[in-house]
Amino acid sequence: MATTWFVPTDFPTINSALADPAVVDYDTIRVGPGVYNNATEGGPIVITKLVQLLGAQAGVDARLRSAVPGTESIIEIMSGSGSIQVNRENVVVDGFTIRNNPVGVGINTSPLFSGYWIFNNIIQNNAGGIYLNSNTSTPDTTFSQVKFNLLQANNQAGGGAGGNGIYTDMGTQNLYIESNRFEVHTPAASINFAAGSNAPPAAPPPPPQRNIVIANNQMVNDNSIALTFTTNMKITENMMNNTQGTAIFIAGGTTLTEIEGNRITNSTGNGISVNTVFTTTPVPNAAIRAKNNSIAGNAGAGLLVDAGAYNPTPRRLDATNNWWGSPSGPGPIGTGDEVVDPDGVVEFVPFLSSDPVPPPPPEPVIVPSVPRQASTSTTTFAAASKTAAVLAAMSGTGTLAQDIGNVNAVWPEIHDYEAPNNATLFGSPQIVWADLSLDPGELSYFAQAFAAPSIDSHVVAATVFADNAHRLYIEEYDAAGTLIQSITPPGGLNDGSMVPGSSLTTDAAPPYNWQRLRQYTKVFNPVQAGSSIVITVEALNYVTSGPINPAGVSFVADFLRVSG
């Protein structure tokens, strides 16, 4: 019966688990959160047994993860042809972050085996993403699958697969590449089938690249799907936007290529290019069918077929029933993206008069939830109790705090850099107090409020100065002033003793608490639509007798959320 092993509980490292005779075929190795690097592993992770290698995020879609430190199993091997090298059939690699290999790819699969499952991995900042070869010695090998991964910026200079998200040049077959996200592989390609590239068609023939499905992937600000000497290729329902070059680059020797239901928009080059540039002796492509695609807004042609690059003898290039960005059809007969066909081998009529592929949802961006909340004499209310300050801030009526300035010229001040800032998250706070009398031993409360803009996830980042001790509260209240939730810990965030006069023992040596700036960051969700988020600072002037000791408070709090 198969056994589940745990790293670092049962074995201190991944390689020690893989090498131990007790770990046998069909076992599972679960790897806990942490960083596994050259120092701990001694080199690349080498898999020669039929095992499941599961990271801390196994089963969690890498495209949706936030990669919070302490929750990821991070492979950071800076040597070898691949950080993880898979040399056995039917191996599963699931739930890792694989990063920062300057000379190799994140995952390297052997051309001697097949049936690889590569799921739910974040693969970034390596020389290449995945070097994806498999056994092609017989046509009936097990399908390999690459799904739910995030591949981004694998552009380091080393390695033959450099600048590619997925690369193969030793042959592969029976392969699904589905539901992945590719970003910023600008030197080369998102997915590059390069077997036979820059080689003549004479013997030995290029290794097979056949029976491959590329489906439901997102390529954003990335590069091409590049095909050379492929057979029976299906490219379907992918979103390719802002490609830095041509979105689909068919570069010679291909046959039986199906391109269906894709969204190919805003490329800096062509939407689809058919050519022979990756074959030393030109080998034309054959049997291409491209239908029901949305091809629009590309800087070059929608479809460019170089002279001599397509063999129409098996069948003409079928590009009918596509949307070219205009109901009038593609150029030169309409105003949509152009079809360039010097040999007259393309059929593109009839064309679609409307877009068959719905646009993708907008890319998530971080935006300010509300303008910066900063202490000022026009927005911050002062009161002798926390309840009174909160209600005054929520209603917008009550006693406003006074701008007292840096009265003793020694307090730290919070200022924006003198550089372009976000126009919404901009503005330096004033140093305020309840009044100008500055009574010894005085305890005051300062609050301001805003309406929660949504119940989506938010981030608050706050910076506070106070002379002397203080507590910070960030809370959600309903319209009646009833507390819904404490965003800061219940009881507030405390800095210094809130007992008058205690500074003689608790704050008796520099740096004094009035010399410090305090910071706080928290992710939270407002609970109730239409509620109020209230920032309250409770501040105490320590000195209880003798000469008046100035007291002051200043704070900024920025609230952000993900839009789209």
XYZ file of C-alpha atoms in Angstrom:
564
model
C 0.000 0.000 0.000
C 1.235 3.468 -0.878
C 2.592 5.656 1.915
C 2.437 9.412 2.456
C 5.667 10.977 3.675
C 6.196 14.489 5.031
C 9.052 16.942 4.604
C 10.539 18.112 6.932
C 8.850 15.788 9.503
C 9.866 12.405 8.099
C 12.797 13.648 6.025
C 14.687 16.929 6.410
C 14.829 17.678 2.678
C 13.027 16.776 -0.528
C 16.043 15.062 -2.071
C 16.635 12.975 1.062
C 13.042 11.739 0.808
C 13.395 10.923 -2.890
C 16.656 9.067 -2.305
C 15.524 6.982 0.682
C 14.804 3.297 -0.137
C 11.699 3.430 2.040
C 10.075 5.781 -0.469
C 8.838 3.653 -3.367
C 6.671 3.943 -6.461
C 3.145 5.309 -5.909
C 4.087 7.005 -2.625
C 3.236 10.639 -1.932
C 5.718 13.191 -0.594
C 4.094 16.236 1.000
C 6.413 19.212 1.362
C 5.684 21.806 4.021
C 5.992 25.579 3.632
C 9.529 26.905 3.492
C 12.420 27.577 1.143
C 14.247 24.587 -0.349
C 17.465 25.739 -2.000
C 20.974 24.648 -2.935
C 22.105 24.869 0.670
C 19.416 22.491 1.930
C 18.984 20.226 -1.104
C 22.519 20.120 -2.451
C 21.339 20.761 -6.006
C 18.292 20.219 -8.215
C 15.337 18.126 -7.067
C 15.713 14.896 -9.092
C 12.709 12.556 -9.302
C 13.423 8.978 -10.424
C 10.484 7.284 -8.708
C 6.811 7.230 -9.659
C 5.639 9.566 -6.882
C 3.373 12.476 -6.196
C 5.414 15.470 -5.057
C 2.940 17.826 -3.405
C 3.746 21.305 -2.133
C 1.878 23.190 0.557
C -0.484 24.632 -2.075
C -1.309 21.360 -3.850
C -4.769 21.573 -5.349
C -4.899 25.392 -5.140
C -5.003 27.152 -8.515
C -1.719 29.054 -8.886
C -3.401 31.742 -10.982
C -5.501 32.774 -7.979
C -2.961 32.487 -5.172
C -1.554 35.491 -3.340
C 1.712 33.654 -2.487
C 1.651 34.817 1.124
C 5.058 34.205 2.789
C 4.952 31.212 5.076
C 2.261 29.429 3.047
C 4.277 28.316 0.001
C 6.739 25.479 -0.591
C 9.411 27.411 -2.483
C 11.985 25.676 -4.681
C 14.896 28.052 -5.234
C 17.635 26.015 -6.887
C 20.136 28.201 -8.706
C 21.910 25.499 -10.691
C 21.290 22.635 -13.086
C 19.201 22.332 -16.227
C 16.043 22.376 -14.120
C 15.211 23.148 -10.512
C 12.971 20.061 -10.576
C 14.078 17.298 -12.955
C 11.474 14.615 -13.685
C 12.994 11.338 -14.876
C 10.144 8.877 -14.436
C 6.702 8.332 -15.971
C 3.427 9.459 -14.387
C 5.043 11.801 -11.852
C 2.878 14.539 -10.293
C 4.358 17.934 -9.312
C 1.654 20.025 -7.646
C 1.493 23.144 -5.504
C 4.982 24.707 -5.474
C 6.557 28.064 -6.146
C 9.622 27.440 -8.325
C 11.751 30.516 -8.839
C 15.050 32.276 -9.463
C 17.084 29.673 -11.359
C 19.409 31.810 -13.514
C 20.789 28.921 -15.591
C 17.928 26.445 -15.926
C 14.179 26.044 -16.164
C 11.754 25.611 -13.316
C 10.743 22.051 -14.319
C 12.583 19.806 -16.788
C 10.834 16.618 -17.982
C 12.731 13.753 -19.608
C 12.106 12.731 -23.248
C 12.310 9.091 -22.134
C 9.043 9.078 -20.164
C 5.504 10.470 -20.326
C 2.337 10.968 -18.310
C 3.625 14.006 -16.399
C 1.098 16.038 -14.401
C 2.267 19.562 -13.601
C -0.469 21.340 -11.672
C -0.918 24.493 -9.552
C 2.647 25.796 -9.593
C 3.928 29.364 -9.638
C 6.971 29.261 -11.933
C 8.750 32.587 -12.167
C 12.040 34.351 -12.775
C 13.928 31.300 -14.016
C 15.865 31.054 -17.271
C 12.804 29.255 -18.643
C 9.525 27.965 -17.272
C 9.009 24.296 -18.224
C 11.229 22.268 -20.584
C 8.463 19.893 -21.604
C 9.657 16.814 -23.483
C 8.109 13.351 -23.437
C 8.515 9.882 -24.923
C 7.616 9.746 -28.627
C 8.972 6.276 -29.420
C 5.436 4.866 -29.772
C 2.212 6.754 -30.585
C 0.219 5.489 -27.600
C 2.096 6.941 -24.633
C 0.154 8.336 -21.673
C -1.048 11.942 -21.954
C 0.856 14.572 -20.016
C -0.988 17.563 -18.539
C 0.061 21.089 -17.573
C -2.816 22.839 -15.800
C -3.616 25.684 -13.405
C -0.082 27.060 -13.348
C 1.128 30.666 -13.318
C 4.236 31.140 -15.472
C 5.708 34.610 -15.428
C 8.906 36.399 -16.434
C 11.089 33.324 -16.942
C 13.596 35.441 -18.811
C 16.956 34.990 -17.114
C 19.830 34.723 -19.560
C 21.005 31.147 -18.956
C 19.726 27.949 -20.513
C 18.610 26.952 -23.997
C 14.950 27.395 -23.101
C 15.513 30.949 -21.883
C 12.663 33.401 -22.260
C 10.003 30.735 -22.859
C 7.099 29.836 -20.630
C 6.950 26.274 -22.019
C 9.596 24.992 -24.438
C 10.222 21.685 -26.156
C 12.752 20.680 -28.807
C 13.344 16.968 -28.084
C 9.874 15.790 -29.038
C 6.581 15.527 -27.212
C 3.159 14.020 -27.840
C -0.211 13.416 -26.241
C -0.215 16.633 -24.280
C -2.774 18.967 -22.714
C -1.705 22.533 -21.851
C -4.844 23.900 -20.277
C -6.006 26.704 -17.965
C -2.619 28.312 -17.323
C -1.617 31.966 -17.231
C 1.496 33.283 -18.999
C 2.934 36.741 -18.385
C 5.953 38.660 -19.666
C 7.968 36.024 -21.553
C 9.122 38.719 -23.937
C 12.451 37.335 -25.243
C 10.920 34.210 -26.812
C 7.430 32.680 -26.509
C 4.649 31.722 -24.138
C 4.666 28.201 -25.611
C 7.369 27.190 -28.086
C 7.328 23.885 -29.980
C 10.761 24.107 -31.534
C 11.696 20.564 -32.544
C 13.435 20.815 -35.904
C 13.921 24.555 -35.648
C 16.779 25.784 -37.807
C 17.374 22.268 -39.156
C 16.870 21.060 -42.729
C 14.105 18.566 -43.408
C 16.636 15.917 -44.417
C 17.454 12.915 -42.197
C 17.407 12.645 -39.329
C 13.830 13.942 -39.224
C 12.813 16.262 -36.423
C 11.401 14.495 -33.359
C 7.614 14.253 -33.336
C 5.459 16.939 -31.755
C 1.942 15.614 -32.147
C -1.495 15.279 -30.591
C -1.357 18.449 -28.541
C -4.181 20.602 -27.130
C -3.592 24.178 -25.957
C -6.855 25.309 -24.377
C -8.290 27.992 -22.113
C -4.992 29.680 -21.320
C -4.373 33.382 -20.751
C -1.382 35.067 -22.379
C -1.126 38.657 -21.132
C 1.674 41.015 -22.192
C 3.482 37.866 -23.214
C 4.689 36.458 -26.508
C 3.711 33.948 -29.156
C 2.518 30.407 -29.346
C 5.233 29.224 -31.761
C 4.874 26.026 -33.808
C 7.494 24.240 -35.925
C 7.069 20.687 -37.290
C 3.924 19.997 -35.261
C 1.185 17.547 -36.238
C -2.404 17.456 -35.023
C -2.351 20.619 -32.921
C -5.523 22.145 -31.418
C -5.390 25.758 -30.141
C -8.763 26.634 -28.672
C -10.464 29.138 -26.364
C -7.296 30.947 -25.333
C -7.109 34.655 -24.470
C -4.089 36.329 -26.066
C -3.977 40.041 -25.312
C -1.188 42.582 -25.804
C 1.134 39.965 -27.235
C 4.593 41.471 -27.666
C 4.920 40.252 -31.230
C 2.691 37.833 -33.158
C 0.157 35.872 -31.121
C 0.277 32.579 -33.074
C 3.503 32.058 -35.032
C 3.388 29.041 -37.369
C 6.990 28.766 -38.503
C 7.286 25.818 -40.880
C 6.650 22.111 -41.319
C 3.333 22.036 -39.461
C 0.288 20.024 -40.507
C -3.218 19.592 -39.122
C -3.411 22.765 -37.042
C -6.825 23.780 -35.661
C -7.256 27.345 -34.307
C -10.751 27.796 -32.911
C -12.570 30.152 -30.540
C -9.559 32.184 -29.455
C -9.436 35.873 -28.608
C -6.382 37.387 -30.342
C -6.275 41.109 -29.660
C -3.911 44.068 -29.542
C -0.727 42.261 -30.533
C 2.210 44.463 -31.412
C 2.727 42.212 -34.464
C 0.273 40.004 -36.353
C -2.620 38.017 -34.985
C -1.603 34.823 -36.860
C 1.538 34.501 -38.970
C 2.212 31.550 -41.305
C 5.828 31.369 -42.464
C 8.874 29.106 -42.736
C 11.428 31.152 -40.832
C 12.380 28.364 -38.397
C 13.275 25.849 -41.123
C 16.697 26.233 -42.723
C 15.387 24.803 -45.989
C 11.851 26.221 -46.225
C 9.192 23.606 -45.433
C 5.666 24.933 -46.011
C 2.829 24.390 -43.584
C -0.339 22.480 -44.519
C -3.904 21.804 -43.376
C -4.525 24.870 -41.197
C -8.081 25.665 -40.155
C -8.815 28.870 -38.172
C -12.496 29.491 -37.384
C -14.732 31.337 -34.896
C -11.866 33.419 -33.550
C -11.919 37.068 -32.495
C -8.958 38.682 -34.275
C -8.934 42.446 -33.767
C -6.819 45.451 -32.908
C -3.509 43.867 -33.891
C -0.819 46.275 -35.066
C 0.123 44.104 -38.048
C -2.173 41.886 -40.066
C -4.898 39.747 -38.581
C -3.581 36.867 -40.716
C -0.294 37.010 -42.618
C 0.687 34.119 -44.908
C 4.137 34.541 -46.408
C 4.682 33.619 -50.043
C 5.543 29.917 -50.310
C 4.706 29.292 -46.614
C 1.514 27.280 -47.151
C 0.858 24.182 -49.235
C -2.786 24.260 -50.416
C -2.675 20.826 -52.067
C -4.193 18.900 -49.139
C -6.638 21.784 -48.594
C -6.725 25.549 -48.651
C -6.195 27.550 -45.491
C -9.708 27.844 -44.051
C -10.053 31.172 -42.198
C -13.807 31.531 -42.618
C -16.248 32.558 -39.899
C -13.849 34.767 -37.946
C -14.447 38.219 -36.488
C -11.837 40.655 -37.754
C -12.835 43.687 -35.685
C -15.366 45.150 -38.141
C -18.735 44.025 -39.528
C -17.355 44.908 -42.976
C -14.821 42.083 -42.697
C -11.039 41.995 -42.905
C -8.898 44.166 -45.095
C -8.534 44.529 -47.969
C -12.298 44.108 -48.510
C -13.292 45.643 -45.167
C -11.917 47.791 -42.375
C -11.037 44.988 -39.940
C -7.627 43.451 -39.348
C -6.105 42.649 -42.719
C -5.630 39.257 -44.363
C -2.321 39.287 -46.273
C -2.307 36.395 -48.764
C 0.144 36.917 -51.655
C -0.316 33.327 -52.971
C -4.111 33.376 -52.787
C -4.295 30.272 -50.579
C -6.697 31.613 -47.911
C -10.497 31.392 -47.734
C -11.868 34.066 -45.380
C -15.402 34.630 -46.699
C -17.888 34.309 -45.073
C -16.728 36.279 -42.046
C -18.573 37.104 -38.829
C -20.290 40.456 -38.385
C -20.024 40.398 -34.580
C -17.565 39.192 -31.995
C -18.085 35.470 -31.152
C -15.749 35.500 -28.151
C -16.843 37.521 -25.117
C -14.177 39.901 -23.858
C -12.336 38.712 -20.774
C -13.154 40.278 -17.441
C -11.002 43.307 -16.729
C -7.588 42.566 -15.302
C -7.563 43.002 -11.516
C -5.916 46.242 -10.445
C -5.332 47.706 -7.015
C -7.133 51.014 -6.611
C -7.725 53.399 -3.710
C -10.993 52.648 -1.908
C -11.317 56.233 -0.717
C -9.080 59.295 -0.664
C -6.290 59.235 1.901
C -7.481 59.602 5.483
C -5.117 62.063 7.148
C -5.355 64.047 10.360
C -6.381 67.632 9.610
C -8.239 70.441 11.317
C -11.078 70.070 8.796
C -11.631 66.279 8.851
C -10.585 65.061 12.319
C -12.928 65.399 15.299
C -11.754 65.634 18.907
C -13.622 64.595 22.047
C -13.052 63.628 25.659
C -14.310 60.054 25.100
C -13.941 57.474 22.376
C -17.700 57.136 21.880
C -18.149 60.881 21.478
C -15.283 61.105 18.989
C -16.644 58.197 16.914
C -20.174 59.612 16.777
C -18.872 63.077 15.882
C -16.796 61.666 13.050
C -19.708 59.584 11.724
C -22.159 62.470 11.819
C -19.699 65.149 10.713
C -20.753 67.360 13.612
C -18.791 68.152 16.742
C -15.538 69.767 17.726
C -12.820 69.685 15.119
C -9.224 69.109 16.172
C -6.808 72.034 16.079
C -3.737 72.224 13.864
C -1.012 72.913 16.428
C 1.981 72.381 14.147
C 5.336 71.115 15.295
C 5.220 73.335 18.371
C 8.521 72.253 19.883
C 10.260 71.641 16.521
C 11.526 68.180 17.522
C 8.664 65.881 16.561
C 9.003 63.628 13.519
C 6.698 64.623 10.681
C 4.975 62.434 8.079
C 5.452 63.828 4.571
C 4.969 62.645 0.999
C 8.049 62.434 -1.160
C 8.537 65.333 -3.501
C 7.779 63.144 -6.481
C 4.697 62.123 -8.477
C 2.221 60.473 -6.133
C -1.133 58.833 -6.620
C -3.527 61.774 -6.748
C -5.993 60.018 -4.420
C -3.432 58.753 -1.908
C -1.694 62.062 -1.455
C -1.389 64.664 1.234
C 0.672 65.068 4.389
C -1.161 65.084 7.733
C -1.277 67.948 10.189
C -0.223 67.540 13.804
C -3.414 68.101 15.763
C -4.672 68.266 19.314
C -8.028 68.898 20.969
C -7.263 72.558 21.625
C -4.351 74.883 22.101
C -4.313 74.771 25.910
C -2.173 71.613 26.097
C -3.242 70.714 29.636
C -0.797 68.487 31.563
C -1.917 64.877 31.798
C -4.657 65.394 29.217
C -6.308 62.377 27.520
C -7.995 63.082 24.172
C -9.611 61.128 21.333
C -9.328 61.949 17.637
C -11.519 60.296 14.996
C -12.539 60.523 11.369
C -14.856 58.338 9.343
C -15.853 57.424 5.812
C -18.533 55.227 4.261
C -17.329 51.727 3.387
C -17.334 51.740 -0.449
C -17.974 48.001 -0.796
C -17.779 44.712 1.077
C -14.886 43.534 -1.104
C -11.518 42.723 0.389
C -9.556 45.835 1.374
C -6.070 46.630 2.648
C -5.416 49.393 5.148
C -1.923 50.825 5.657
C -1.688 53.304 8.544
C 1.166 55.393 9.966
C 0.747 57.166 13.323
C 2.723 59.651 15.420
C 1.724 60.665 18.931
C 3.251 62.491 21.864
C 3.038 60.673 24.159
C 1.372 57.233 24.511
C -1.525 56.270 22.252
C -3.893 53.573 21.025
C -5.007 53.182 17.414
C -8.462 51.818 16.599
C -9.756 51.077 13.089
C -13.336 49.849 13.356
C -16.556 49.339 11.416
C -19.812 50.794 12.784
C -23.406 50.646 11.610
C -25.544 53.744 11.082
C -26.661 53.735 14.726
C -23.091 53.795 15.990
C -23.012 50.135 17.014
C -19.673 48.406 16.597
C -19.758 45.780 13.828
C -16.110 44.691 13.866
C -12.683 45.729 15.082
C -10.223 45.758 12.187
C -7.363 46.418 14.580
C -7.242 43.979 17.503
C -9.996 44.511 20.083
C -8.769 47.081 22.550
C -6.711 48.841 19.888
C -3.021 48.916 19.068
C -1.179 50.281 22.070
C 2.146 52.125 22.159
C 3.239 53.251 25.622
C 1.641 53.252 29.026
C -1.729 54.985 29.097
C -1.197 56.071 32.732
C -0.455 59.816 33.287
C 3.000 60.393 34.711
C 4.249 56.878 33.960
C 6.841 58.234 31.550
C 9.161 58.745 34.506
C 9.710 54.965 34.585
C 8.517 53.583 31.257
C 9.789 56.146 28.772
C 12.915 57.376 30.518
C 15.608 57.040 27.823
C 15.873 57.816 24.119
C 14.536 56.987 21.689
C 11.394 58.231 23.438
C 8.006 57.180 22.202
C 7.417 60.654 20.748
C 10.394 60.006 18.467
C 8.787 56.965 16.839
C 6.461 56.529 13.882
C 4.221 53.457 14.087
C 2.918 51.475 11.092
C 0.079 49.008 10.681
C -1.191 46.993 7.689
C -4.216 44.703 7.610
C -6.390 42.939 5.029
C -10.079 43.080 5.927
C -13.592 42.875 4.518
C -16.282 45.323 5.560
C -19.193 43.278 6.884
C -22.112 45.548 6.079
C -22.849 47.687 3.039
C -23.321 51.345 3.963
C -21.392 51.044 7.208
C -18.771 53.515 8.418
C -15.067 52.831 8.817
C -13.760 54.929 11.710
C -10.127 55.666 12.574
C -9.681 56.691 16.206
C -6.492 57.644 18.037
C -6.582 57.778 21.825
C -3.622 59.898 22.954
C -2.246 60.801 26.395
C -0.016 63.693 27.415
C 2.148 62.072 30.114
C 3.197 65.043 32.222
C 0.707 65.742 35.016
C 2.194 68.815 36.651
C 4.766 71.535 36.194
C 5.446 73.286 32.874
C 3.059 72.405 30.077
C 4.408 69.612 27.909
C 3.179 69.909 24.312
C 1.124 67.009 22.981
C 0.147 66.160 19.418
C -1.156 63.455 17.061
C -0.791 62.909 13.322
C -1.778 59.962 11.171
C -2.366 58.811 7.615
C -4.346 55.763 6.580
C -4.634 54.553 2.995
C -7.343 52.062 2.042
C -7.023 50.027 -1.147
C -8.992 47.265 -2.835
C -8.766 45.066 -5.912
C -10.905 46.279 -8.794
C -11.878 43.978 -11.642
